[in-house]
Amino acid sequence: MKKERLYLPLILVLSFLVRLIPHRNLLLATYDEYLHRDLTLRLVHEGFGVIPRDLPSLLGLKAYSYPPLFHIIGALVYRLFPSNYVFFVLPPIYGTIAVFGFYLVFKELTEDDRKALLATALLAFAPNFIYRTSLYIPENLGLVFFSFSLYFGLRFLKRRRLSSLIAFLVVFTLYMFTHRGWLFFVIAAGIVMTSYWWPLIKRNLHYFIALAVLGFIAYYEVSFVHSTVGGLFLRLQRSEVSFLGYFKWIGVVQLVFGTLATGYYLRRDPIRRGFALWAWTFLLAGGVSFRFRDPYSSIPLSVMAAEYLIDVVFPKTGEFLRRAFEGVHGFGSTFVRNLAGKRLTVMLVIALLLVTPVVQGFYGAYRYVSIPTVSDKEAYQWIIDNTPKNATILVWWDMGYLLIGNTHRKDVVIWKKVYQGFFGNAPTVKEASRAYTDQVIMFSSPQRNYVYYLMRKYNVSYIFVDKRRYSYGLIRYGLMQYAPYDTHFKLAFCNGGAVIYRFIPNPKLKMEQPLPINYTGNYSPLVGYLEKFWTGYNYADFDNRYKAYFNLNAWIANLYFHLYNLTGNGKFKERAEWLLKWLSYEEMDNGAFPWGVPPNDYTLYTAYTVEPLRNYNFSGKERSIELLKSREKADYFMTTPKDTRGSPVVNALLLPIYRELGILNSTTKQNVLKELLSEQRSDGSWNDNVGTTIAIASGLARYYQLTGNESVLDSLEKAARWLSKQQEPSGRLKLETQDYGFSRATYAEMVYIYHVAGMKKNESTTMNFIRTTFDPNKEIHPLDAVVTMYRYFSYAYGPGKALEILNELLRLHPLLEFS
């Protein structure tokens, strides 16, 4: 009793502490916790009347139903202590009570304090048991009822007292309304009782066989039995479990010595034989479904290992060490043999066996519980602030946990699987699987009409994708490929880490010009090239980038207006006017035209989109200009809404656009120019970098064209001379060691720089290099390359001349033909 008074409190205290580790950062530690916290809070706010009265659902007998007692108790505690700490403190309390309950079980089984204490320690620090009893999940409280059900069940088997039977029935009834783990209890208890009553069963084996046959017939012939049992088995997570997983989750000592104890246990009393059969049944089943292994196989293994260690291993440890080292010879061998026979060495080995489970338990609590990354709190907050409380948001299935837990909105898959079962009529396995399949289709299918149909079927209002899920091929090359330009989707939020689209079942702007322009006139090489990139809504490049391409479409609209003026062909005007309507429709509410994967609200791309359309009338232009004004600071332009420092390259590129739009204030102009000119190196470059120098010099060239500022011209001439030294006599950049290492759009920028700097020879050499080497099939971004060339040639020579240059280039160097 003295040891019990000393060691049991120590085990319980350590059990409580180790179960605090998963919540050490005061964050929910698994996806499931988000759901169960949300379910609890809904009971707090909506009352217990929302729980269905369907008994099979209340007992968890339907595949996707959830017994509610865990959440009811959590809601009551939360009402007393309305704090998120409830969800971090309750789990270790439940877990520690479960540890104590299993101590009572093991003491009842072994009738030995030492064995019960060791078995309790082995179970308390088994990694899978820690995992299940340290989280805010129903299984945590369920294991409390498992332990006390087992305790009172053993007492009844061994003592045949009515009080024990009544206590068992009460506790087990509560268990049934807490977690469907009671089904695992029934299986385990059935194995133990079969062993206990085997003589009786053996004498009446024919009756039990007949009963099994009846059960088999009932499964196939009685619809309720088939749907209930079959659904539960289908619900089990089935996946192959590697052998290493057993060591990781059950624990090295528990697994090794528990399995070694099998023969020892099978030779003991019927109850112990039942525990051994329970352990091996669940170990084998755990190779297919981890639910049997975690944590239910650890329970019998822990007590088997404890008894085997105390009865067999510890008494023979000294003898084993002596035999292991008796053959040692040579220098120091006498010392080693003597050391192996010392009592201290034996005690150290035994201590190592006792400490290992505790260390592995603490390590597992720290390393094995993966905290989900809530990648973008800003996006979740946007959903809370800007969407209806009953909104359904399409997310990839594993994000559903986070979405529901953080915003209390609906998703497609998890809401169907969990919430419908908790608050209403639980779905069948087929219905839940259908929801998952439909979610995958919505994200990945190119059949857009089918996707629209499914979104309406599930009442989807928004689509939310974070950066991690954006990298999934099914998503990125499915829905996220066309959502940026399809008018059924309106970009509502983006920040470079997450994107949210609003789904519009019946958009005001519908596809009017699905087919490319069919033109056979003088400019057919250029027009035919551009039309290969027509999607039916906009022009999108052959690459992996963001398919909205707002700035390119704005410049194409500019180009087609000029073609209309040159040719009088109304098709060009119609297409350009469509692009203006499309740009107005797709513009964000704040006036931004984003860019990137996932997209972000970059000031530069909004400016690039507005610039070519400054003289055309399209709704939303003023909103974009107001946005640009708000991004203009005293000495820099904000690159994004959160930027506080700016960027020299972005400053240089935005400076002329702000000047051209008439929104450049004198303070910003002076400060930005001063910084750009002061950062130019004495050799004329910026950072001795070709790309940086071309970008800044092209911005200054455009600014000089607009203002005639001589100090800018001096800087530009220095930069142009430095760039000329970076070229070979042919015009190729020396850095272009591999064929087509630079886009010819880069050389077009250099042509423009030389043109404004008055370096005619370099301008001509570089232009000839473009004419002789341009190959759109080698361009990484072929549409972007041609439109960018049009932009800079327009700056240098005017739109008419730019169109002629590009038309001739594309006549000489066409894109590969395809239908």
XYZ file of C-alpha atoms in Angstrom, residues 174-495:
322
model
C -23.098 6.132 -20.754
C -20.271 4.852 -22.948
C -22.732 4.014 -25.729
C -23.890 7.659 -25.823
C -20.293 8.970 -25.839
C -18.274 7.242 -28.543
C -18.760 4.324 -30.886
C -15.631 2.779 -29.359
C -18.136 0.810 -27.290
C -18.281 -1.507 -30.315
C -14.577 -2.276 -29.833
C -15.323 -2.905 -26.177
C -18.021 -5.395 -27.168
C -15.565 -7.225 -29.434
C -12.840 -7.296 -26.750
C -15.302 -8.307 -24.038
C -16.711 -11.002 -26.311
C -13.226 -12.488 -26.764
C -12.538 -12.465 -23.006
C -15.939 -13.948 -22.167
C -15.540 -16.631 -24.835
C -12.288 -17.663 -23.173
C -13.908 -17.479 -19.711
C -16.915 -19.577 -20.690
C -15.110 -21.839 -23.163
C -15.969 -25.068 -21.340
C -19.668 -24.165 -21.521
C -19.363 -23.106 -25.163
C -17.476 -26.281 -25.996
C -20.242 -28.454 -24.525
C -22.891 -26.545 -26.509
C -20.846 -25.760 -29.591
C -23.643 -26.813 -31.978
C -25.943 -24.146 -30.518
C -23.313 -21.451 -30.930
C -22.643 -22.542 -34.507
C -26.369 -22.328 -35.202
C -26.435 -18.865 -33.625
C -23.503 -17.775 -35.840
C -25.355 -19.093 -38.923
C -28.466 -17.137 -37.926
C -26.352 -14.030 -37.508
C -24.830 -14.590 -40.937
C -28.290 -14.970 -42.481
C -29.567 -11.884 -40.657
C -26.652 -9.853 -42.021
C -27.579 -10.672 -45.602
C -31.358 -10.898 -45.312
C -32.391 -8.272 -42.734
C -31.905 -4.803 -44.219
C -31.510 -3.017 -40.872
C -28.787 -5.424 -39.716
C -27.010 -5.302 -43.061
C -27.085 -1.507 -43.338
C -26.016 -1.006 -39.713
C -23.210 -3.577 -39.467
C -22.106 -3.153 -43.084
C -22.054 0.616 -42.764
C -19.937 0.491 -39.628
C -17.409 -1.815 -41.252
C -17.273 0.376 -44.349
C -16.723 3.369 -42.061
C -13.522 1.870 -40.600
C -10.409 3.559 -41.966
C -8.754 0.722 -43.849
C -5.108 0.992 -44.789
C -2.089 -1.249 -44.537
C -0.073 -0.577 -41.389
C 3.686 -1.062 -41.492
C 5.311 -3.118 -38.755
C 7.367 -0.083 -37.731
C 4.097 1.672 -36.970
C 3.439 -0.815 -34.192
C 6.726 0.073 -32.473
C 6.026 3.770 -32.948
C 2.468 3.861 -31.666
C 2.172 0.953 -29.221
C 5.613 1.449 -27.708
C 8.761 -0.641 -27.947
C 8.636 -2.164 -24.452
C 4.881 -2.698 -24.533
C 4.973 -4.431 -27.915
C 8.080 -6.571 -27.426
C 7.358 -7.881 -23.946
C 3.600 -7.991 -24.478
C 4.001 -10.344 -27.441
C 6.665 -12.375 -25.602
C 4.153 -12.830 -22.786
C 1.654 -14.577 -25.079
C 2.607 -18.142 -24.150
C 2.875 -17.165 -20.480
C -0.654 -15.725 -20.536
C -2.213 -18.552 -22.523
C -1.122 -20.972 -19.800
C -2.820 -18.938 -17.068
C -6.472 -18.534 -16.077
C -9.322 -18.097 -18.600
C -9.493 -14.309 -18.209
C -5.779 -13.909 -18.903
C -6.141 -16.225 -21.915
C -8.928 -13.930 -23.080
C -6.640 -10.885 -22.730
C -3.959 -12.607 -24.841
C -6.513 -13.484 -27.531
C -7.842 -9.917 -27.390
C -4.320 -8.550 -27.909
C -3.559 -10.737 -30.912
C -6.990 -10.296 -32.522
C -6.607 -6.525 -32.399
C -2.946 -6.623 -33.476
C -3.849 -8.631 -36.572
C -6.912 -6.503 -37.333
C -4.721 -3.429 -36.801
C -2.684 -4.412 -39.845
C -5.730 -3.494 -41.932
C -7.408 -0.786 -39.826
C -5.371 1.207 -37.308
C -8.509 1.708 -35.193
C -8.006 -1.772 -33.691
C -4.371 -1.108 -32.961
C -4.742 2.460 -31.646
C -5.196 2.273 -28.707
C -7.241 -0.857 -28.035
C -4.484 -3.414 -28.566
C -2.247 -1.483 -26.138
C -4.568 -2.234 -23.218
C -4.029 -6.017 -23.013
C -0.418 -5.746 -24.207
C 0.461 -3.390 -21.339
C -0.726 -5.730 -18.605
C 0.754 -8.767 -20.363
C 4.124 -7.016 -20.639
C 3.999 -5.895 -16.988
C 3.363 -9.357 -15.617
C 5.940 -10.950 -17.900
C 8.581 -8.391 -16.910
C 7.970 -8.831 -13.177
C 7.504 -12.624 -13.169
C 10.007 -13.677 -15.839
C 12.343 -10.963 -17.090
C 13.396 -9.034 -13.986
C 14.260 -12.141 -11.881
C 16.433 -13.519 -14.705
C 18.068 -10.263 -15.820
C 21.243 -10.909 -13.803
C 21.556 -14.451 -15.126
C 20.985 -13.247 -18.696
C 23.711 -10.599 -18.361
C 26.185 -13.117 -16.924
C 25.568 -15.573 -19.764
C 25.767 -12.817 -22.352
C 29.253 -11.774 -21.221
C 30.732 -15.063 -19.946
C 32.492 -15.710 -23.255
C 34.294 -12.369 -23.283
C 38.113 -12.735 -23.356
C 41.113 -10.468 -23.709
C 42.088 -7.180 -22.140
C 39.453 -5.919 -19.674
C 37.346 -9.035 -20.000
C 37.474 -9.769 -16.256
C 36.168 -6.303 -15.483
C 33.337 -6.674 -18.006
C 32.319 -10.100 -16.663
C 32.386 -8.835 -13.080
C 30.417 -5.728 -14.060
C 27.738 -7.853 -15.744
C 27.233 -9.790 -12.531
C 26.872 -6.791 -10.221
C 23.513 -5.903 -8.726
C 23.935 -2.256 -9.785
C 24.198 -3.298 -13.441
C 21.066 -5.387 -13.143
C 19.213 -2.454 -11.542
C 20.387 -0.113 -14.322
C 19.089 -2.481 -17.014
C 15.742 -2.819 -15.244
C 15.593 0.970 -14.785
C 16.242 1.391 -18.522
C 13.326 -0.909 -19.308
C 11.091 1.099 -16.962
C 12.200 4.547 -18.167
C 12.048 3.780 -21.910
C 8.209 3.786 -22.136
C 8.023 7.097 -20.249
C 10.632 8.717 -22.500
C 8.971 7.360 -25.632
C 5.608 8.605 -24.362
C 6.863 12.156 -23.794
C 8.707 12.137 -27.118
C 5.611 10.838 -28.906
C 3.395 13.485 -27.313
C 5.768 16.139 -28.626
C 6.553 14.703 -32.071
C 3.732 12.393 -33.140
C 0.829 14.822 -32.748
C 0.898 16.982 -35.874
C -0.635 20.404 -35.370
C -2.570 21.435 -38.503
C -1.253 24.580 -40.139
C -3.908 27.277 -40.181
C -2.098 28.795 -43.120
C -4.017 32.006 -43.480
C -5.925 33.453 -40.559
C -6.639 36.566 -42.619
C -8.637 34.476 -45.104
C -10.649 32.789 -42.341
C -11.379 36.182 -40.811
C -12.502 37.473 -44.196
C -14.976 34.580 -44.409
C -16.311 35.377 -40.927
C -16.734 39.070 -41.774
C -18.037 38.812 -45.339
C -20.065 35.629 -45.817
C -23.510 34.612 -44.520
C -23.476 32.294 -41.507
C -25.236 29.585 -43.529
C -22.828 29.843 -46.478
C -21.441 26.636 -47.977
C -17.812 26.976 -48.989
C -16.055 24.534 -51.278
C -12.678 23.546 -49.830
C -10.472 20.493 -50.229
C -11.796 17.887 -47.793
C -9.071 18.160 -45.119
C -9.489 21.946 -45.024
C -13.109 21.355 -44.077
C -12.105 20.721 -40.477
C -10.246 24.024 -40.294
C -12.928 25.948 -42.148
C -15.739 24.749 -39.888
C -13.662 25.085 -36.718
C -12.404 28.587 -37.519
C -15.374 30.165 -39.290
C -18.404 28.001 -38.315
C -19.395 27.852 -41.995
C -20.313 24.720 -43.959
C -18.159 22.765 -46.368
C -19.230 19.944 -48.694
C -17.572 16.770 -47.343
C -17.043 17.145 -43.593
C -20.408 18.812 -43.083
C -22.094 15.904 -44.803
C -20.086 13.272 -42.883
C -20.168 14.837 -39.414
C -22.725 17.591 -38.986
C -25.584 15.998 -40.859
C -25.081 12.915 -38.687
C -24.834 14.925 -35.480
C -27.726 17.326 -36.024
C -29.955 15.504 -38.479
C -30.356 12.282 -40.410
C -26.943 10.604 -40.696
C -25.853 9.942 -44.295
C -25.068 6.476 -45.524
C -21.515 5.510 -46.445
C -22.546 5.765 -50.087
C -23.877 9.308 -49.611
C -20.735 10.414 -47.765
C -18.539 8.854 -50.455
C -20.616 10.601 -53.101
C -20.002 13.959 -51.439
C -16.247 13.321 -51.431
C -16.289 12.235 -55.085
C -18.344 15.278 -56.091
C -15.936 17.544 -54.236
C -13.025 16.087 -56.217
C -14.976 16.532 -59.449
C -15.740 20.169 -58.639
C -12.062 20.862 -58.141
C -10.665 18.805 -61.019
C -13.161 18.266 -63.825
C -12.819 20.215 -67.111
C -16.552 19.696 -67.717
C -17.572 23.116 -66.502
C -21.326 22.683 -66.892
C -21.149 19.607 -64.664
C -19.092 21.569 -62.130
C -21.649 24.399 -62.141
C -24.412 21.812 -61.631
C -22.652 20.216 -58.648
C -21.983 23.584 -57.058
C -25.662 24.436 -57.298
C -26.581 20.960 -56.001
C -24.475 21.509 -52.865
C -25.455 25.170 -52.617
C -21.822 26.298 -52.864
C -21.405 30.047 -52.415
C -17.618 30.396 -52.256
C -14.461 28.478 -53.153
C -11.515 28.726 -50.756
C -8.039 27.399 -51.649
C -4.878 28.020 -49.661
C -1.311 27.926 -50.973
C -0.708 24.308 -50.017
C -3.838 23.015 -51.760
C -3.179 25.294 -54.735
C -0.107 23.154 -55.374
C -2.261 20.031 -55.808
C -2.411 19.166 -59.506
C -6.109 18.267 -59.347
C -6.916 21.754 -58.082
C -4.355 23.915 -59.862
C -5.001 22.421 -63.301
C -8.704 21.968 -62.717
C -10.943 24.593 -61.165
C -8.104 27.022 -60.416
C -7.137 26.926 -64.087
C -10.338 28.547 -65.333
C -11.898 30.185 -62.263
C -9.690 33.291 -62.726
C -11.331 34.132 -66.067
C -14.671 32.287 -66.094
C -17.417 34.775 -65.222
C -19.153 32.190 -63.026
C -16.460 33.025 -60.478
C -15.673 36.389 -58.941
C -12.414 36.899 -57.067
C -13.376 38.090 -53.588
C -10.157 37.734 -51.582
C -6.485 37.105 -52.254
C -3.248 37.779 -50.414
